[in-house]
Coordinates of C-alpha atoms and ligand atoms in Angstrom, one line a residue:
M14 CA -39.4 0.7 5.1
V15 CA -37.5 -2.2 3.5
T16 CA -35.0 -1.3 0.9
L17 CA -34.3 -4.1 -1.5
M18 CA -30.8 -4.1 -3.0
P19 CA -30.9 -4.1 -6.8
V20 CA -29.8 -7.5 -8.1
K21 CA -27.4 -7.4 -11.0
F22 CA -27.5 -10.4 -13.3
F23 CA -25.9 -10.9 -16.7
V24 CA -26.0 -13.2 -19.8
D25 CA -23.1 -13.3 -22.2
K26 CA -21.8 -15.7 -24.8
V27 CA -18.7 -17.7 -23.9
T28 CA -18.8 -19.5 -27.2
D29 CA -21.4 -19.5 -30.0
D30 CA -23.5 -22.1 -28.1
L31 CA -22.4 -21.6 -24.4
Y32 CA -23.8 -18.8 -22.3
I33 CA -22.7 -17.6 -18.9
L34 CA -25.5 -16.7 -16.5
R35 CA -24.0 -14.6 -13.7
V36 CA -25.5 -13.0 -10.7
D37 CA -23.6 -10.5 -8.5
D38 CA -24.5 -11.2 -4.8
A39 CA -24.2 -7.8 -3.1
E40 CA -26.3 -8.8 -0.2
V41 CA -24.0 -11.4 1.2
A42 CA -21.8 -10.0 4.0
Y43 CA -20.3 -13.3 5.2
F44 CA -19.6 -16.0 2.6
E45 CA -20.6 -19.4 4.2
A46 CA -21.8 -17.2 7.1
L47 CA -18.1 -16.9 8.0
W48 CA -15.9 -15.0 5.6
E49 CA -16.2 -11.2 5.4
I50 CA -16.6 -10.3 1.8
A51 CA -17.4 -6.6 1.5
E52 CA -16.4 -7.0 -2.2
G53 CA -19.3 -9.5 -2.8
V54 CA -19.2 -12.6 -4.9
T55 CA -20.7 -13.9 -8.2
Y56 CA -22.4 -17.2 -8.9
N57 CA -21.9 -18.3 -12.4
A58 CA -24.1 -20.9 -14.1
Y59 CA -23.7 -21.9 -17.7
L60 CA -26.2 -22.8 -20.4
L61 CA -25.2 -24.9 -23.4
V62 CA -27.6 -24.8 -26.3
G63 CA -27.2 -28.0 -28.3
D64 CA -28.7 -29.7 -31.3
D65 CA -31.6 -31.4 -29.6
G66 CA -31.7 -29.9 -26.1
C67 CA -29.9 -27.7 -23.6
I68 CA -27.6 -28.4 -20.7
L69 CA -27.6 -26.2 -17.6
F70 CA -24.4 -26.3 -15.6
D71 CA -25.0 -25.5 -11.9
S72 CA -27.3 -22.8 -10.7
W73 CA -27.4 -19.9 -8.2
K74 CA -28.1 -19.5 -4.5
A75 CA -31.8 -20.2 -3.6
R76 CA -32.4 -16.5 -2.9
Y77 CA -31.9 -15.8 -6.7
A78 CA -33.9 -18.7 -8.1
D79 CA -36.5 -16.4 -9.7
Q80 CA -33.9 -14.3 -11.3
L81 CA -32.1 -17.4 -12.6
A82 CA -35.4 -18.6 -14.2
E83 CA -35.9 -15.1 -15.7
T84 CA -32.3 -15.2 -17.0
I85 CA -32.7 -18.6 -18.6
R86 CA -35.9 -17.4 -20.3
R87 CA -33.9 -14.7 -22.0
V88 CA -32.1 -17.4 -23.9
I89 CA -34.4 -20.4 -24.1
D90 CA -37.7 -21.9 -22.9
P91 CA -36.7 -23.6 -19.6
R92 CA -38.6 -26.7 -20.8
D93 CA -35.9 -27.1 -23.4
I94 CA -33.4 -28.0 -20.7
T95 CA -32.8 -31.7 -21.2
H96 CA -29.8 -32.0 -18.8
I97 CA -28.4 -30.4 -15.7
V98 CA -24.8 -30.9 -14.7
I99 CA -24.0 -30.4 -11.0
H100 CA -20.4 -29.8 -10.4
H101 CA -20.7 -29.1 -6.7
M102 CA -23.6 -29.5 -4.3
E103 CA -22.8 -26.5 -2.1
Q104 CA -25.9 -24.5 -1.9
D105 CA -24.5 -21.3 -3.5
H106 CA -24.5 -23.3 -6.7
S107 CA -27.3 -25.8 -6.2
G108 CA -29.9 -23.8 -4.2
A109 CA -31.9 -22.7 -7.2
L110 CA -32.1 -26.2 -8.8
P111 CA -35.5 -27.2 -7.3
E112 CA -37.1 -24.1 -9.0
I113 CA -35.3 -24.8 -12.3
L114 CA -36.4 -28.5 -12.2
R115 CA -39.9 -27.3 -11.5
I116 CA -40.1 -24.9 -14.4
A117 CA -38.5 -27.6 -16.6
D118 CA -41.3 -30.0 -15.6
F119 CA -38.8 -32.3 -13.9
R120 CA -37.7 -33.5 -17.4
P121 CA -34.0 -32.8 -17.2
E122 CA -31.6 -35.6 -16.4
V123 CA -29.2 -34.6 -13.7
L124 CA -25.6 -35.7 -14.4
A125 CA -23.3 -35.6 -11.3
H126 CA -20.9 -37.4 -9.1
P127 CA -22.6 -40.5 -7.5
M128 CA -22.4 -38.8 -4.1
A129 CA -24.0 -35.6 -5.4
C130 CA -26.8 -37.7 -7.0
Q131 CA -27.6 -39.0 -3.5
M132 CA -27.2 -35.6 -1.8
L133 CA -29.7 -34.0 -4.2
G134 CA -32.7 -35.8 -2.8
S135 CA -31.6 -35.2 0.8
F136 CA -30.8 -31.5 0.3
Y137 CA -33.9 -30.5 -1.6
R138 CA -36.5 -33.4 -1.3
V139 CA -36.9 -33.5 -5.1
N140 CA -37.4 -36.5 -7.3
A141 CA -35.1 -35.8 -10.2
K142 CA -33.9 -38.3 -12.8
V143 CA -30.2 -38.7 -11.9
R144 CA -27.4 -40.3 -13.8
P145 CA -24.1 -40.7 -11.9
V146 CA -21.0 -40.0 -14.1
H147 CA -17.6 -41.6 -13.4
D148 CA -14.2 -40.0 -13.5
E149 CA -13.0 -39.3 -17.0
E150 CA -16.3 -40.4 -18.5
E151 CA -16.9 -39.0 -22.0
L152 CA -20.4 -38.5 -23.2
N153 CA -22.1 -37.1 -26.2
V154 CA -24.9 -34.9 -24.9
V155 CA -27.2 -32.8 -27.1
G156 CA -24.6 -33.3 -29.9
R157 CA -21.7 -32.0 -27.8
R158 CA -18.6 -33.8 -26.5
L159 CA -18.3 -33.6 -22.7
R160 CA -15.7 -35.2 -20.5
F161 CA -16.4 -35.3 -16.7
I162 CA -13.3 -35.0 -14.6
Y163 CA -13.5 -35.5 -10.8
A164 CA -11.9 -32.8 -8.7
P165 CA -12.2 -34.3 -5.2
W166 CA -12.1 -31.8 -2.3
L167 CA -12.3 -28.7 -4.6
H168 CA -14.2 -28.0 -2.7
W169 CA -16.2 -31.0 -1.4
P170 CA -15.6 -34.7 -2.0
E171 CA -18.3 -34.9 -4.7
T172 CA -16.9 -32.1 -6.8
I173 CA -16.5 -32.6 -10.6
T174 CA -15.5 -30.4 -13.5
T175 CA -16.6 -30.7 -17.2
Y176 CA -14.4 -30.4 -20.2
Y177 CA -16.4 -29.2 -23.2
A178 CA -14.2 -30.7 -25.8
D179 CA -15.7 -29.0 -28.9
H180 CA -14.5 -25.6 -27.8
G181 CA -11.8 -26.5 -25.2
V182 CA -13.8 -25.0 -22.3
L183 CA -13.2 -26.2 -18.8
L184 CA -16.2 -25.6 -16.7
S185 CA -14.3 -25.8 -13.4
G186 CA -16.8 -25.2 -10.6
D187 CA -15.2 -23.6 -7.5
V188 CA -11.7 -24.2 -8.6
F189 CA -10.1 -21.2 -10.4
G190 CA -12.8 -19.0 -8.9
G191 CA -12.4 -15.9 -6.7
F192 CA -14.4 -13.4 -4.6
S193 CA -15.7 -10.0 -5.7
S194 CA -18.0 -9.0 -8.6
P195 CA -15.5 -8.0 -11.3
D196 CA -16.5 -5.1 -13.6
K197 CA -16.2 -7.4 -16.6
I198 CA -17.3 -11.0 -17.3
F199 CA -14.0 -12.0 -19.0
D200 CA -10.3 -11.5 -18.3
D201 CA -9.7 -9.3 -21.4
D202 CA -8.9 -6.2 -19.5
E203 CA -5.6 -6.2 -17.6
E204 CA -6.8 -3.6 -15.0
V205 CA -9.8 -5.7 -14.1
V206 CA -7.6 -8.8 -13.8
E207 CA -5.0 -7.0 -11.6
K208 CA -7.8 -5.8 -9.3
Y209 CA -9.4 -9.2 -9.2
L210 CA -6.4 -11.4 -8.4
P211 CA -6.1 -10.5 -4.7
H212 CA -9.7 -11.5 -4.3
V213 CA -8.7 -14.9 -5.8
R214 CA -6.0 -15.3 -3.2
K215 CA -8.4 -14.4 -0.4
Y216 CA -11.0 -16.9 -1.8
F217 CA -8.2 -19.5 -2.1
A218 CA -7.0 -18.9 1.5
S219 CA -10.4 -19.0 3.1
V220 CA -12.4 -21.5 1.0
I221 CA -9.8 -23.8 -0.7
G222 CA -6.8 -23.4 1.7
T223 CA -7.3 -26.7 3.7
Y224 CA -7.4 -28.7 0.4
R225 CA -4.6 -26.9 -1.4
Q226 CA -2.7 -30.1 -2.2
H227 CA -5.7 -31.3 -4.2
V228 CA -5.3 -28.2 -6.5
N229 CA -1.8 -29.5 -7.5
K230 CA -3.4 -32.9 -8.3
A231 CA -6.2 -31.4 -10.3
V232 CA -3.8 -29.2 -12.3
Q233 CA -1.7 -32.3 -13.1
K234 CA -4.8 -34.2 -14.1
M235 CA -5.9 -31.4 -16.5
A236 CA -2.4 -30.8 -17.9
G237 CA -3.1 -32.9 -21.1
L238 CA -6.2 -31.0 -22.0
D239 CA -6.3 -28.3 -24.7
I240 CA -7.9 -25.7 -22.4
R241 CA -8.9 -22.5 -24.3
V242 CA -11.4 -21.1 -21.8
I243 CA -11.7 -21.6 -18.0
A244 CA -15.3 -21.0 -16.9
P245 CA -15.5 -21.1 -13.1
A246 CA -18.5 -20.9 -10.8
H247 CA -17.3 -17.6 -9.2
G248 CA -15.7 -14.6 -10.7
L249 CA -14.0 -14.0 -14.0
V250 CA -14.1 -16.2 -17.1
W251 CA -10.6 -16.7 -18.5
R252 CA -10.5 -16.7 -22.3
K253 CA -7.6 -14.4 -23.0
D254 CA -5.1 -16.2 -20.8
P255 CA -6.5 -19.3 -19.0
R256 CA -3.0 -20.4 -18.1
R257 CA -2.7 -17.4 -15.9
V258 CA -5.3 -18.5 -13.3
V259 CA -4.1 -22.1 -13.5
N260 CA -0.5 -20.9 -12.7
Y261 CA -1.8 -18.5 -10.0
Y262 CA -3.7 -21.3 -8.3
D263 CA -0.8 -23.8 -8.6
A264 CA 1.6 -21.3 -7.1
L265 CA -0.7 -20.6 -4.2
A266 CA -1.1 -24.3 -3.6
N267 CA 2.7 -24.7 -3.6
G268 CA 2.9 -22.1 -0.9
S269 CA 4.7 -19.5 -2.9
Q270 CA 5.6 -16.4 -0.9
E271 CA 6.0 -12.7 -1.6
R272 CA 9.5 -11.9 -0.4
G273 CA 9.6 -9.3 2.3
K274 CA 5.9 -9.4 3.0
V275 CA 5.0 -9.7 6.7
T276 CA 1.5 -9.9 8.2
I277 CA 1.1 -8.9 11.8
I278 CA -1.9 -10.4 13.7
C279 CA -2.4 -8.5 16.9
A280 CA -5.1 -8.9 19.5
S281 CA -4.8 -6.6 22.4
M282 CA -7.3 -5.7 25.2
Y283 CA -5.5 -2.6 26.6
G284 CA -2.8 -1.9 24.1
E285 CA 0.2 -3.7 25.6
C286 CA 0.7 -6.2 22.8
L287 CA -0.3 -3.5 20.3
H288 CA 2.5 -1.3 21.6
A289 CA 5.0 -4.1 21.1
A290 CA 3.5 -5.1 17.7
R291 CA 3.9 -1.5 16.4
I292 CA 7.5 -1.4 17.5
V293 CA 8.1 -4.5 15.3
M294 CA 6.1 -3.0 12.5
N295 CA 8.1 0.2 12.4
E296 CA 11.4 -1.7 12.5
L297 CA 10.2 -3.9 9.6
K298 CA 9.1 -0.9 7.6
K299 CA 12.5 0.7 8.1
R300 CA 14.0 -2.3 6.4
G301 CA 11.6 -1.9 3.4
A302 CA 9.3 -4.8 4.3
N303 CA 5.7 -4.8 3.0
V304 CA 3.9 -4.9 6.3
K305 CA 0.1 -5.6 6.8
I306 CA -1.2 -5.2 10.3
Y307 CA -4.5 -6.5 11.6
E308 CA -5.4 -5.0 15.0
F309 CA -8.1 -6.7 17.1
T310 CA -8.7 -4.2 19.8
D311 CA -11.5 -2.5 21.8
T312 CA -12.1 -0.2 18.8
S313 CA -11.4 -2.3 15.8
R314 CA -12.3 -5.8 14.5
P315 CA -10.7 -6.3 11.0
S316 CA -11.7 -8.9 8.4
I317 CA -10.3 -12.3 9.2
S318 CA -10.7 -13.4 5.6
D319 CA -8.7 -10.4 4.4
L320 CA -6.1 -11.4 7.0
L321 CA -6.0 -15.0 5.7
G322 CA -5.5 -13.7 2.2
D323 CA -2.5 -11.6 3.3
V324 CA -1.0 -14.3 5.6
F325 CA -1.3 -16.8 2.7
N326 CA 1.6 -15.4 0.7
S327 CA 3.5 -13.7 3.4
E328 CA 7.1 -14.7 4.0
A329 CA 6.7 -14.1 7.8
I330 CA 4.1 -13.6 10.3
V331 CA 4.1 -11.8 13.7
V332 CA 1.5 -12.9 16.2
A333 CA 0.9 -10.7 19.2
A334 CA -1.7 -11.7 21.8
P335 CA -2.1 -11.7 25.6
T336 CA -2.8 -14.4 28.2
Y337 CA -6.5 -14.5 28.9
E338 CA -7.9 -16.8 31.6
S339 CA -4.7 -18.9 31.6
D340 CA -5.0 -19.4 27.8
V341 CA -4.5 -17.7 24.5
F342 CA -6.8 -14.6 24.0
P343 CA -9.8 -16.2 22.3
I344 CA -9.8 -14.3 19.0
A345 CA -6.1 -15.0 18.5
R346 CA -6.6 -18.7 19.3
W347 CA -9.4 -19.0 16.8
I348 CA -7.4 -17.2 14.1
I349 CA -4.3 -19.4 14.7
E350 CA -6.4 -22.5 14.6
I351 CA -7.6 -21.5 11.1
V352 CA -4.1 -20.6 10.1
Q353 CA -2.9 -24.1 11.2
K354 CA -5.3 -25.6 8.7
K355 CA -5.5 -23.3 5.8
I356 CA -2.1 -21.7 5.5
P357 CA 1.0 -23.3 3.9
S358 CA 3.8 -24.0 6.4
S359 CA 7.4 -22.9 6.6
K360 CA 6.8 -19.2 7.4
S361 CA 9.1 -17.3 9.7
V362 CA 7.2 -16.5 12.9
L363 CA 7.7 -14.1 15.7
V364 CA 5.4 -14.5 18.7
I365 CA 4.9 -11.7 21.2
S366 CA 2.8 -12.0 24.3
S367 CA 2.0 -9.8 27.3
Y368 CA 0.6 -11.3 30.6
G369 CA -0.3 -10.3 34.1
W370 CA 0.7 -13.4 36.1
G371 CA 1.2 -16.3 33.7
E372 CA 3.0 -16.7 30.4
Q373 CA 0.7 -19.4 28.9
A374 CA -0.6 -17.6 25.8
G375 CA 2.8 -16.9 24.1
K376 CA 4.0 -20.5 24.7
K377 CA 0.8 -22.0 23.4
L378 CA 0.8 -19.9 20.3
A379 CA 4.4 -20.8 19.6
E380 CA 3.5 -24.5 20.1
M381 CA 0.5 -24.3 17.8
L382 CA 2.4 -22.7 15.0
R383 CA 5.4 -25.0 15.4
A384 CA 3.1 -28.0 15.2
A385 CA 1.8 -26.6 11.9
G386 CA 5.3 -26.6 10.5
H387 CA 6.3 -23.0 10.9
D388 CA 9.7 -21.7 11.9
I389 CA 9.5 -19.9 15.3
K390 CA 12.3 -17.4 15.1
D391 CA 11.6 -15.7 18.5
L392 CA 9.2 -15.9 21.4
L393 CA 9.1 -12.7 23.5
L394 CA 7.1 -12.7 26.7
F395 CA 6.7 -9.7 29.0
R396 CA 4.5 -8.7 31.9
G397 CA 2.3 -5.7 31.2
R398 CA 4.1 -3.1 29.0
P399 CA 7.5 -3.9 27.5
D400 CA 10.4 -2.2 29.2
S401 CA 13.2 -0.6 27.2
E402 CA 15.2 -3.8 27.3
T403 CA 12.3 -5.8 25.8
E404 CA 11.7 -3.0 23.3
E405 CA 15.3 -3.5 22.1
K406 CA 14.7 -7.3 21.9
L407 CA 11.6 -6.6 19.8
R408 CA 13.6 -4.5 17.3
E409 CA 16.3 -7.3 17.2
A410 CA 13.6 -9.9 16.6
A411 CA 12.1 -7.9 13.7
N412 CA 15.5 -7.7 12.1
K413 CA 16.0 -11.5 12.3
L414 CA 12.6 -12.3 10.8
L415 CA 13.1 -12.0 7.1
S416 CA 15.4 -14.1 5.0
D417 CA 17.8 -11.2 4.3
G418 CA 17.9 -10.4 8.0
Ligands
LIG699 C1 -10.4 -10.7 31.3 C2 -8.9 -10.8 31.5 C3 -8.3 -12.0 31.8 C4 -7.0 -12.1 32.0 N1 -6.4 -13.4 32.3 C5 -5.1 -13.4 32.5 C6 -4.5 -14.7 32.9 O1 -5.2 -15.7 33.0 N2 -3.2 -14.7 33.1 C7 -2.4 -13.6 33.0 O2 -1.2 -13.7 33.2 N3 -3.0 -12.4 32.7 C8 -4.3 -12.3 32.5 N4 -4.8 -11.1 32.1 C9 -4.0 -9.9 32.1 C10 -3.5 -9.6 30.7 O3 -2.8 -10.7 30.1 C11 -2.5 -8.4 30.8 O4 -3.2 -7.3 31.4 C12 -1.9 -8.0 29.5 O5 -0.9 -7.0 29.7 C13 -2.9 -7.5 28.5 O6 -2.2 -7.2 27.3 P1 -3.1 -6.5 26.1 O7 -3.3 -5.1 26.6 O8 -2.2 -6.5 24.9 O9 -4.3 -7.3 25.9 C14 -6.2 -11.0 31.9 C15 -6.8 -9.8 31.6 C16 -8.1 -9.7 31.4 C17 -8.7 -8.4 31.1

């Protein structure tokens, strides 16, 4: 028997003429086939009903094309769509476009970055009418004032945003988005926002992290706009306090850290590195540190995207992993390669490594993290299980790790 998950989709008014069309993807387990998201994700498209036509901004994943068509029909006849704006070609937002173009009789003109205009044909083999827009171009479309603002690398090179000037709405695409399917559409409820923000950090770390400097540039570029609503392509719509998500993103991009937060990344085949990592953890906890530990062992395989979310704003990280075939234990190597790219530098680091006959892993891990701009406070290497002298060194290293140490 095949059990189909019920699909939740919503329509709500953002302004008197702009609708959010949101689907909650509860089927996705790994965003981009990579990032574990037990909390799910939403795809937000928007529909602007103008004087002499309608504009669809983005769409949903291809899997939900029929539901998007049905949702659009709740508001308008799809043949009334005169324009489609593509902010970002990634298939979680563009996948349903062929179906929408089909039910709109291929009449809509597609407005997008020149690169996205080219990609559309190659991604979907459709012959749509395309009109490339340039950075800061202002257009009057269906009687509404739109300004297209490029946001390169947020999250691909072809990414744009739209400022809907009549109502001060920034349709921001991926930027200012987050994981999870919040209980509400808007940021009106503080409890919902508090619960949501860690999913924003996790999304930022795993999806935007590599391009974080472009967030600062985008925020500067948008500083002069009177933004009253931020309408991203994932997660909550910010109408109560749009500055809050802008400041949150800006702070993450600047590498702001939570003082006293330490994330321990521990990979351990037979428990030797784990034994050492737990000594460090207990010592840090005694000092009142906020410690998160991720244990990759023969019985547990935690979420790497949760780990990235925690590492992102940690003051310090502890990496514990053994030597494996004269190299770093593979899972640890992979995680640290991701950390090198996606995580802001200048964290205090303690590297711990157990080995049987060669010390390569610990030394390589320290080199990798130093090369990424982190501050290696200590490197502790030991054969097999740490002896009492090494245990004492582990406690000392834990006490030196934080800024008040
Ligand atoms: C498959 C495998 C490969 C290993 N390769 C090496 C190696 O190349 N060099 C080395 O010094 N030790 C090697 N070891 C030994 C481990 O590094 C050592 O047992 C260590 O104490 C394991 O720590 P852990 O329990 O935290 O994983 C290997 C162990 C295994 C199981």
